Amino acid sequence: MITLSPNVENFLNQQPIGHFIGGEFVQPAGQERIAVLDPATAKEITSVLKGDAATVDAAVQSAHQAFPAWSGLSVDERSDCLLYTSPSPRDGLLS
């Protein structure tokens, strides 16, 4: 079972979080939600807003714009980017 730290619990309980597109949180037009399940228990741990067609289009456009710079990075540089943006136990986000 996944144990969430208080910081993660607080983050997940913010409603609505939205979609992170192009460096910012974007709210889709609708308010329909999708459950996020703990893969070990199949219990719902939070829910997220369901993206609409415009949200998906914005995400795809942002990915296309980012691809040239991202693909120009070495494997080590990409790894550094992912590690930099990932939570660390010392951030208090992981239990």
Short mmCIF file of C-alpha atoms in Angstrom, two decimals:
data_model
loop_
_atom_site.label_atom_id
_atom_site.label_comp_id
_atom_site.label_asym_id
_atom_site.label_seq_id
_atom_site.Cartn_x
_atom_site.Cartn_y
_atom_site.Cartn_z
CA MET A 1 0.00 0.00 0.00
CA ILE A 2 1.23 3.49 -0.79
CA THR A 3 1.59 5.81 2.16
CA LEU A 4 1.41 9.46 1.19
CA SER A 5 3.20 12.14 3.15
CA PRO A 6 1.14 15.05 4.51
CA ASN A 7 2.60 17.33 1.81
CA VAL A 8 1.40 15.01 -0.94
CA GLU A 9 -2.00 14.59 0.73
CA ASN A 10 -2.37 18.39 0.86
CA PHE A 11 -1.35 18.74 -2.80
CA LEU A 12 -3.75 16.03 -3.96
CA ASN A 13 -6.60 17.54 -1.96
CA GLN A 14 -6.33 20.87 -3.79
CA GLN A 15 -9.30 21.02 -6.08
CA PRO A 16 -9.02 21.41 -8.98
CA ILE A 17 -5.34 20.97 -9.76
CA GLY A 18 -5.72 21.10 -13.56
CA HIS A 19 -3.28 19.99 -16.23
CA PHE A 20 0.36 21.11 -16.37
CA ILE A 21 0.85 22.32 -19.94
CA GLY A 22 3.55 24.62 -21.21
CA GLY A 23 4.87 25.36 -17.73
CA GLU A 24 1.55 26.28 -16.12
CA PHE A 25 -1.59 24.70 -14.74
CA VAL A 26 -4.46 24.87 -17.25
CA GLN A 27 -8.10 24.27 -16.38
CA PRO A 28 -10.18 22.34 -18.93
CA ALA A 29 -13.60 23.73 -19.88
CA GLY A 30 -15.56 20.95 -18.16
CA GLN A 31 -15.63 19.83 -14.55
CA GLU A 32 -15.82 16.06 -15.13
CA ARG A 33 -13.34 14.17 -12.96
CA ILE A 34 -11.40 10.90 -13.36
CA ALA A 35 -10.42 8.77 -10.36
CA VAL A 36 -6.72 8.15 -9.65
CA LEU A 37 -6.26 4.72 -8.10
CA ASP A 38 -3.56 3.27 -5.88
CA PRO A 39 -2.24 0.44 -8.10
CA ALA A 40 -1.60 -1.79 -5.09
CA THR A 41 -5.09 -1.56 -3.62
CA ALA A 42 -7.26 -0.17 -6.44
CA LYS A 43 -8.57 2.39 -3.93
CA GLU A 44 -9.15 5.95 -5.09
CA ILE A 45 -6.52 8.34 -3.73
CA THR A 46 -7.67 11.47 -5.57
CA SER A 47 -9.34 12.57 -8.77
CA VAL A 48 -8.23 14.81 -11.61
CA LEU A 49 -10.10 16.95 -14.09
CA LYS A 50 -10.79 15.22 -17.39
CA GLY A 51 -9.20 17.05 -20.27
CA ASP A 52 -11.35 18.16 -23.16
CA ALA A 53 -10.32 18.31 -26.82
CA ALA A 54 -8.94 21.86 -26.45
CA THR A 55 -6.81 20.80 -23.47
CA VAL A 56 -5.42 17.83 -25.39
CA ASP A 57 -4.68 20.06 -28.40
CA ALA A 58 -2.83 22.54 -26.15
CA ALA A 59 -0.77 19.72 -24.60
CA VAL A 60 0.14 18.29 -28.01
CA GLN A 61 1.08 21.73 -29.34
CA SER A 62 3.24 22.38 -26.26
CA ALA A 63 4.96 19.00 -26.65
CA HIS A 64 5.70 19.71 -30.32
CA GLN A 65 7.19 23.09 -29.37
CA ALA A 66 9.35 21.55 -26.63
CA PHE A 67 10.56 18.57 -28.67
CA PRO A 68 13.44 20.24 -30.58
CA ALA A 69 15.08 21.51 -27.39
CA TRP A 70 14.40 18.27 -25.47
CA SER A 71 15.69 16.02 -28.25
CA GLY A 72 18.84 18.14 -28.47
CA LEU A 73 19.79 17.27 -24.88
CA SER A 74 22.10 14.39 -24.08
CA VAL A 75 20.83 11.42 -22.08
CA ASP A 76 22.65 12.76 -19.00
CA GLU A 77 21.05 16.20 -19.41
CA ARG A 78 17.58 14.67 -19.78
CA SER A 79 18.19 12.56 -16.71
CA ASP A 80 19.24 15.66 -14.76
CA CYS A 81 16.03 17.43 -15.83
CA LEU A 82 13.86 14.54 -14.69
CA LEU A 83 15.71 14.17 -11.40
CA TYR A 84 15.47 17.91 -10.78
CA THR A 85 11.69 17.89 -11.21
CA SER A 86 11.07 14.64 -9.32
CA PRO A 87 10.22 14.65 -5.63
CA SER A 88 12.97 13.66 -3.24
CA PRO A 89 12.57 12.11 0.23
CA ARG A 90 14.19 15.22 1.68
CA ASP A 91 11.40 17.35 0.11
CA GLY A 92 8.94 15.66 2.43
CA LEU A 93 6.84 14.48 -0.52
CA LEU A 94 7.65 10.81 -0.17
CA SER A 95 7.12 8.63 2.86
#
